[in-house]
mmCIF file of C-alpha atoms in Angstrom:
data_model
loop_
_atom_site.group_PDB
_atom_site.id
_atom_site.type_symbol
_atom_site.label_atom_id
_atom_site.label_comp_id
_atom_site.label_asym_id
_atom_site.label_seq_id
_atom_site.Cartn_x
_atom_site.Cartn_y
_atom_site.Cartn_z
ATOM 1 C CA UNK S 1 -125.432 -105.944 1.425
ATOM 2 C CA UNK S 2 -126.057 -108.733 -1.248
ATOM 3 C CA UNK S 3 -125.969 -106.011 -3.730
ATOM 4 C CA UNK S 4 -122.319 -105.586 -2.996
ATOM 5 C CA UNK S 5 -120.603 -106.196 -5.807
ATOM 6 C CA UNK S 6 -118.173 -108.953 -6.474
ATOM 7 C CA UNK S 7 -114.980 -107.051 -7.333
ATOM 8 C CA UNK S 8 -115.527 -105.175 -4.476
ATOM 9 C CA UNK S 9 -115.983 -108.053 -1.892
ATOM 10 C CA UNK S 10 -112.284 -109.620 -3.643
ATOM 11 C CA UNK S 11 -110.080 -106.436 -2.880
ATOM 12 C CA UNK S 12 -108.232 -107.519 0.288
ATOM 13 C CA UNK S 13 -108.262 -103.912 1.554
ATOM 14 C CA UNK S 14 -111.717 -103.618 1.879
ATOM 15 C CA UNK S 15 -112.930 -104.348 5.524
ATOM 16 C CA UNK S 16 -116.018 -102.693 6.228
ATOM 17 C CA UNK S 17 -119.214 -102.026 4.621
ATOM 18 C CA UNK S 18 -122.342 -99.566 5.092
ATOM 19 C CA UNK S 19 -125.737 -100.572 3.569
ATOM 20 C CA UNK S 20 -129.061 -99.568 3.596
ATOM 21 C CA UNK S 21 -128.678 -96.134 3.635
ATOM 22 C CA UNK S 22 -126.828 -96.039 6.581
ATOM 23 C CA UNK S 23 -128.749 -99.021 9.035
ATOM 24 C CA UNK S 24 -126.473 -101.622 8.585
ATOM 25 C CA UNK S 25 -122.188 -101.392 9.475
ATOM 26 C CA UNK S 26 -120.761 -104.861 8.967
ATOM 27 C CA UNK S 27 -117.207 -106.327 9.363
ATOM 28 C CA UNK S 28 -116.487 -108.431 6.241
ATOM 29 C CA UNK S 29 -113.894 -110.149 7.445
ATOM 30 C CA UNK S 30 -116.276 -112.016 9.861
ATOM 31 C CA UNK S 31 -119.750 -110.931 8.658
ATOM 32 C CA UNK S 32 -120.039 -109.542 12.118
ATOM 33 C CA UNK S 33 -122.792 -106.160 12.209
ATOM 34 C CA UNK S 34 -120.909 -103.691 14.260
ATOM 35 C CA UNK S 35 -123.799 -101.331 13.769
ATOM 36 C CA UNK S 36 -128.191 -101.402 13.189
ATOM 37 C CA UNK S 37 -130.204 -99.154 12.503
ATOM 38 C CA UNK S 38 -133.824 -100.652 12.347
ATOM 39 C CA UNK S 39 -137.735 -100.174 11.807
ATOM 40 C CA UNK S 40 -140.351 -102.159 14.137
ATOM 41 C CA UNK S 41 -141.615 -104.511 11.873
ATOM 42 C CA UNK S 42 -145.282 -103.235 13.285
ATOM 43 C CA UNK S 43 -144.097 -99.919 11.896
ATOM 44 C CA UNK S 44 -143.333 -101.396 8.539
ATOM 45 C CA UNK S 45 -146.207 -103.259 8.402
ATOM 46 C CA UNK S 46 -148.395 -99.726 8.252
ATOM 47 C CA UNK S 47 -146.094 -98.160 6.072
ATOM 48 C CA UNK S 48 -146.176 -101.224 3.268
ATOM 49 C CA UNK S 49 -150.102 -100.911 3.148
ATOM 50 C CA UNK S 50 -148.800 -97.055 0.802
ATOM 51 C CA UNK S 51 -147.270 -98.991 -1.879
ATOM 52 C CA UNK S 52 -149.448 -101.717 -1.602
ATOM 53 C CA UNK S 53 -152.811 -100.264 -1.950
ATOM 54 C CA UNK S 54 -151.365 -97.894 -5.431
ATOM 55 C CA UNK S 55 -149.292 -100.873 -6.678
ATOM 56 C CA UNK S 56 -146.128 -99.004 -6.392
ATOM 57 C CA UNK S 57 -142.675 -101.070 -7.244
ATOM 58 C CA UNK S 58 -141.511 -101.214 -3.644
ATOM 59 C CA UNK S 59 -138.916 -103.412 -1.631
ATOM 60 C CA UNK S 60 -138.694 -104.007 2.473
ATOM 61 C CA UNK S 61 -135.063 -105.047 3.210
ATOM 62 C CA UNK S 62 -134.211 -107.598 5.346
ATOM 63 C CA UNK S 63 -130.738 -109.273 5.772
ATOM 64 C CA UNK S 64 -129.169 -107.262 3.571
ATOM 65 C CA UNK S 65 -132.251 -107.996 0.672
ATOM 66 C CA UNK S 66 -134.752 -106.106 -0.753
ATOM 67 C CA UNK S 67 -138.100 -108.314 -0.792
ATOM 68 C CA UNK S 68 -141.656 -107.463 -2.752
ATOM 69 C CA UNK S 69 -144.534 -109.643 -4.024
ATOM 70 C CA UNK S 70 -143.906 -112.062 -6.721
ATOM 71 C CA UNK S 71 -145.538 -109.433 -9.373
ATOM 72 C CA UNK S 72 -143.874 -106.277 -8.157
ATOM 73 C CA UNK S 73 -140.295 -108.481 -8.488
ATOM 74 C CA UNK S 74 -141.025 -109.228 -11.653
ATOM 75 C CA UNK S 75 -142.107 -105.710 -12.744
ATOM 76 C CA UNK S 76 -139.199 -104.653 -10.975
ATOM 77 C CA UNK S 77 -137.050 -106.743 -12.846
ATOM 78 C CA UNK S 78 -137.994 -105.693 -16.351
ATOM 79 C CA UNK S 79 -137.928 -102.345 -15.488
ATOM 80 C CA UNK S 80 -134.204 -102.396 -14.554
ATOM 81 C CA UNK S 81 -133.050 -104.319 -17.741
ATOM 82 C CA UNK S 82 -130.584 -103.731 -19.860
ATOM 83 C CA UNK S 83 -129.577 -100.394 -17.321
ATOM 84 C CA UNK S 84 -126.519 -100.431 -15.737
ATOM 85 C CA UNK S 85 -127.794 -101.105 -12.301
ATOM 86 C CA UNK S 86 -129.827 -104.754 -13.803
ATOM 87 C CA UNK S 87 -126.908 -106.665 -11.988
ATOM 88 C CA UNK S 88 -127.329 -105.308 -8.525
ATOM 89 C CA UNK S 89 -130.699 -105.698 -8.788
ATOM 90 C CA UNK S 90 -130.815 -108.866 -9.582
ATOM 91 C CA UNK S 91 -128.192 -109.994 -6.798
ATOM 92 C CA UNK S 92 -129.746 -107.489 -4.187
ATOM 93 C CA UNK S 93 -133.730 -108.182 -5.277
ATOM 94 C CA UNK S 94 -135.898 -111.406 -3.507
ATOM 95 C CA UNK S 95 -139.425 -112.335 -4.307
ATOM 96 C CA UNK S 96 -141.833 -113.223 -1.339
ATOM 97 C CA UNK S 97 -145.183 -114.935 -1.499
ATOM 98 C CA UNK S 98 -146.100 -113.566 1.927
ATOM 99 C CA UNK S 99 -144.692 -110.087 2.774
ATOM 100 C CA UNK S 100 -146.955 -109.580 5.873
ATOM 101 C CA UNK S 101 -145.255 -113.116 7.307
ATOM 102 C CA UNK S 102 -141.828 -112.042 6.099
ATOM 103 C CA UNK S 103 -142.036 -108.464 7.960
ATOM 104 C CA UNK S 104 -143.329 -109.996 11.238
ATOM 105 C CA UNK S 105 -140.738 -112.617 11.121
ATOM 106 C CA UNK S 106 -138.128 -109.341 11.536
ATOM 107 C CA UNK S 107 -138.213 -109.596 14.956
ATOM 108 C CA UNK S 108 -135.084 -107.482 15.288
ATOM 109 C CA UNK S 109 -136.412 -104.725 12.753
ATOM 110 C CA UNK S 110 -136.659 -103.862 9.194
ATOM 111 C CA UNK S 111 -133.633 -101.968 7.753
ATOM 112 C CA UNK S 112 -135.046 -99.956 4.787
ATOM 113 C CA UNK S 113 -138.003 -99.446 3.170
ATOM 114 C CA UNK S 114 -137.680 -98.435 -1.016
ATOM 115 C CA UNK S 115 -140.663 -97.107 -2.764
ATOM 116 C CA UNK S 116 -140.928 -96.097 -6.928
ATOM 117 C CA UNK S 117 -143.847 -93.661 -7.398
ATOM 118 C CA UNK S 118 -145.288 -93.224 -10.641
ATOM 119 C CA UNK S 119 -144.453 -89.559 -10.766
ATOM 120 C CA UNK S 120 -142.650 -86.407 -8.405
ATOM 121 C CA UNK S 121 -146.464 -85.675 -7.337
ATOM 122 C CA UNK S 122 -146.880 -89.103 -6.004
ATOM 123 C CA UNK S 123 -143.727 -89.100 -4.322
ATOM 124 C CA UNK S 124 -144.353 -85.849 -2.413
ATOM 125 C CA UNK S 125 -147.360 -87.374 -1.554
ATOM 126 C CA UNK S 126 -145.820 -90.663 0.114
ATOM 127 C CA UNK S 127 -143.174 -88.544 1.652
ATOM 128 C CA UNK S 128 -145.573 -85.957 3.266
ATOM 129 C CA UNK S 129 -147.234 -88.825 4.893
ATOM 130 C CA UNK S 130 -144.634 -90.303 6.211
ATOM 131 C CA UNK S 131 -143.214 -87.517 8.262
ATOM 132 C CA UNK S 132 -147.032 -86.859 9.572
ATOM 133 C CA UNK S 133 -147.219 -90.251 10.874
ATOM 134 C CA UNK S 134 -143.784 -91.632 11.975
ATOM 135 C CA UNK S 135 -140.950 -90.598 13.372
ATOM 136 C CA UNK S 136 -138.356 -91.579 10.308
ATOM 137 C CA UNK S 137 -135.773 -90.477 8.128
ATOM 138 C CA UNK S 138 -136.715 -89.853 4.883
ATOM 139 C CA UNK S 139 -134.902 -89.889 1.788
ATOM 140 C CA UNK S 140 -136.210 -88.319 -1.809
ATOM 141 C CA UNK S 141 -133.297 -90.385 -3.981
ATOM 142 C CA UNK S 142 -134.553 -89.436 -7.163
ATOM 143 C CA UNK S 143 -137.524 -87.676 -8.756
ATOM 144 C CA UNK S 144 -139.832 -90.705 -8.445
ATOM 145 C CA UNK S 145 -138.192 -92.599 -5.610
ATOM 146 C CA UNK S 146 -138.370 -92.128 -1.414
ATOM 147 C CA UNK S 147 -136.161 -94.518 0.990
ATOM 148 C CA UNK S 148 -137.671 -94.695 4.376
ATOM 149 C CA UNK S 149 -135.066 -95.656 7.183
ATOM 150 C CA UNK S 150 -134.979 -95.844 11.537
ATOM 151 C CA UNK S 151 -134.126 -92.410 12.861
ATOM 152 C CA UNK S 152 -130.501 -93.354 13.210
ATOM 153 C CA UNK S 153 -130.070 -94.760 9.315
ATOM 154 C CA UNK S 154 -127.602 -91.955 8.133
ATOM 155 C CA UNK S 155 -124.536 -93.379 5.921
ATOM 156 C CA UNK S 156 -122.983 -89.513 7.541
ATOM 157 C CA UNK S 157 -123.169 -90.885 11.561
ATOM 158 C CA UNK S 158 -122.762 -94.458 10.241
ATOM 159 C CA UNK S 159 -119.461 -93.424 8.515
ATOM 160 C CA UNK S 160 -118.659 -90.820 11.591
ATOM 161 C CA UNK S 161 -119.119 -94.144 14.424
ATOM 162 C CA UNK S 162 -116.997 -96.313 12.598
ATOM 163 C CA UNK S 163 -114.574 -93.126 11.761
ATOM 164 C CA UNK S 164 -114.413 -92.916 15.917
ATOM 165 C CA UNK S 165 -114.114 -96.847 16.358
ATOM 166 C CA UNK S 166 -110.936 -96.949 13.728
ATOM 167 C CA UNK S 167 -109.317 -93.627 15.049
ATOM 168 C CA UNK S 168 -109.352 -92.284 11.651
ATOM 169 C CA UNK S 169 -109.712 -88.665 11.407
ATOM 170 C CA UNK S 170 -112.337 -86.545 9.761
ATOM 171 C CA UNK S 171 -109.153 -84.828 7.409
ATOM 172 C CA UNK S 172 -108.185 -88.377 6.400
ATOM 173 C CA UNK S 173 -111.542 -89.672 4.445
ATOM 174 C CA UNK S 174 -112.541 -89.900 1.745
ATOM 175 C CA UNK S 175 -116.308 -90.010 0.360
ATOM 176 C CA UNK S 176 -117.986 -90.035 -3.524
ATOM 177 C CA UNK S 177 -121.300 -89.725 -3.974
ATOM 178 C CA UNK S 178 -124.083 -88.671 -6.758
ATOM 179 C CA UNK S 179 -127.622 -88.789 -4.950
ATOM 180 C CA UNK S 180 -129.493 -87.089 -1.299
ATOM 181 C CA UNK S 181 -129.133 -89.571 0.975
ATOM 182 C CA UNK S 182 -125.283 -89.554 -0.037
ATOM 183 C CA UNK S 183 -125.276 -86.446 1.606
ATOM 184 C CA UNK S 184 -124.543 -87.229 5.116
ATOM 185 C CA UNK S 185 -121.671 -89.024 4.552
ATOM 186 C CA UNK S 186 -120.328 -86.402 2.036
ATOM 187 C CA UNK S 187 -120.816 -83.767 4.967
ATOM 188 C CA UNK S 188 -119.113 -86.558 7.434
ATOM 189 C CA UNK S 189 -116.308 -86.888 5.265
ATOM 190 C CA UNK S 190 -112.382 -84.047 5.152
ATOM 191 C CA UNK S 191 -113.038 -84.490 1.089
ATOM 192 C CA UNK S 192 -116.393 -84.552 -0.189
ATOM 193 C CA UNK S 193 -116.804 -85.909 -4.456
ATOM 194 C CA UNK S 194 -119.697 -85.473 -6.073
ATOM 195 C CA UNK S 195 -120.013 -87.696 -8.897
ATOM 196 C CA UNK S 196 -120.209 -86.134 -12.574
ATOM 197 C CA UNK S 197 -124.105 -87.489 -12.968
ATOM 198 C CA UNK S 198 -124.613 -86.231 -9.391
ATOM 199 C CA UNK S 199 -127.830 -84.043 -8.715
ATOM 200 C CA UNK S 200 -127.149 -80.264 -8.433
ATOM 201 C CA UNK S 201 -127.611 -80.365 -4.416
ATOM 202 C CA UNK S 202 -125.083 -82.978 -4.327
ATOM 203 C CA UNK S 203 -122.038 -81.103 -6.076
ATOM 204 C CA UNK S 204 -123.179 -77.460 -4.658
ATOM 205 C CA UNK S 205 -122.091 -79.190 -1.371
ATOM 206 C CA UNK S 206 -119.124 -81.123 -2.469
ATOM 207 C CA UNK S 207 -115.346 -79.967 -2.943
ATOM 208 C CA UNK S 208 -114.500 -81.887 -6.001
ATOM 209 C CA UNK S 209 -116.753 -83.367 -8.986
ATOM 210 C CA UNK S 210 -114.887 -86.174 -10.947
ATOM 211 C CA UNK S 211 -116.569 -87.890 -13.874
ATOM 212 C CA UNK S 212 -120.072 -89.936 -14.262
ATOM 213 C CA UNK S 213 -120.755 -93.525 -13.230
ATOM 214 C CA UNK S 214 -120.241 -94.750 -16.296
ATOM 215 C CA UNK S 215 -116.523 -92.950 -17.355
ATOM 216 C CA UNK S 216 -115.097 -94.467 -13.747
ATOM 217 C CA UNK S 217 -115.840 -91.422 -11.485
ATOM 218 C CA UNK S 218 -115.014 -93.283 -8.772
ATOM 219 C CA UNK S 219 -111.978 -94.972 -10.024
ATOM 220 C CA UNK S 220 -110.646 -91.290 -10.729
ATOM 221 C CA UNK S 221 -111.222 -89.945 -7.929
ATOM 222 C CA UNK S 222 -109.706 -92.600 -6.154
ATOM 223 C CA UNK S 223 -106.726 -92.468 -8.044
ATOM 224 C CA UNK S 224 -106.461 -89.498 -7.797
ATOM 225 C CA UNK S 225 -106.871 -88.442 -4.064
ATOM 226 C CA UNK S 226 -106.110 -91.388 -1.976
ATOM 227 C CA UNK S 227 -103.220 -92.767 -4.584
ATOM 228 C CA UNK S 228 -101.492 -90.103 -6.204
ATOM 229 C CA UNK S 229 -102.245 -90.200 -9.455
ATOM 230 C CA UNK S 230 -104.211 -87.718 -11.669
ATOM 231 C CA UNK S 231 -102.639 -84.553 -10.759
#
């Protein structure tokens, strides 16, 4: 949630935000969480041992921010300095001296766990371990990344429930995505648009392909499908 761009939050017509891979739906006008799907802190304590023992970059998301130990936090910043998502990482990540206490204090639960592995083989090993030991939602968001959420943590489920509450038909919804964690959301919408930089799997399951992230692909899709701009 804390990584939402200021430019987006300043647009009056944007009322709701679905964050942490569908774990939390927030009414931006009131700050109230309309839907939450969280992992118990006890389970997160166990899962966090995996990246900690392997000395991997990871984040545990609590109240809209991703936390990690100071040395992991600084490694993460160095990893993303100079990239398009540097500002997002700086806004949304935090350092915590005592992660075990932080996790234990999240009595309502944890939104999401993100782990960046050294290679795809290590990612697949961790993915298999999590699936064998816990009933959770796992998403492979990059060749080295795995994200772990509660069973109800899914962008598609969150979008469907929000649309039902607002009485919006599927045919009137547009979704734009680029990663496999967007597939549920793309399926939930009547029109699915893949970014130009999206994975082949996302492109194959979308109705249209727009331009890439660094060429205003989302803006182009919104103009075309929502504002009647580009033919």
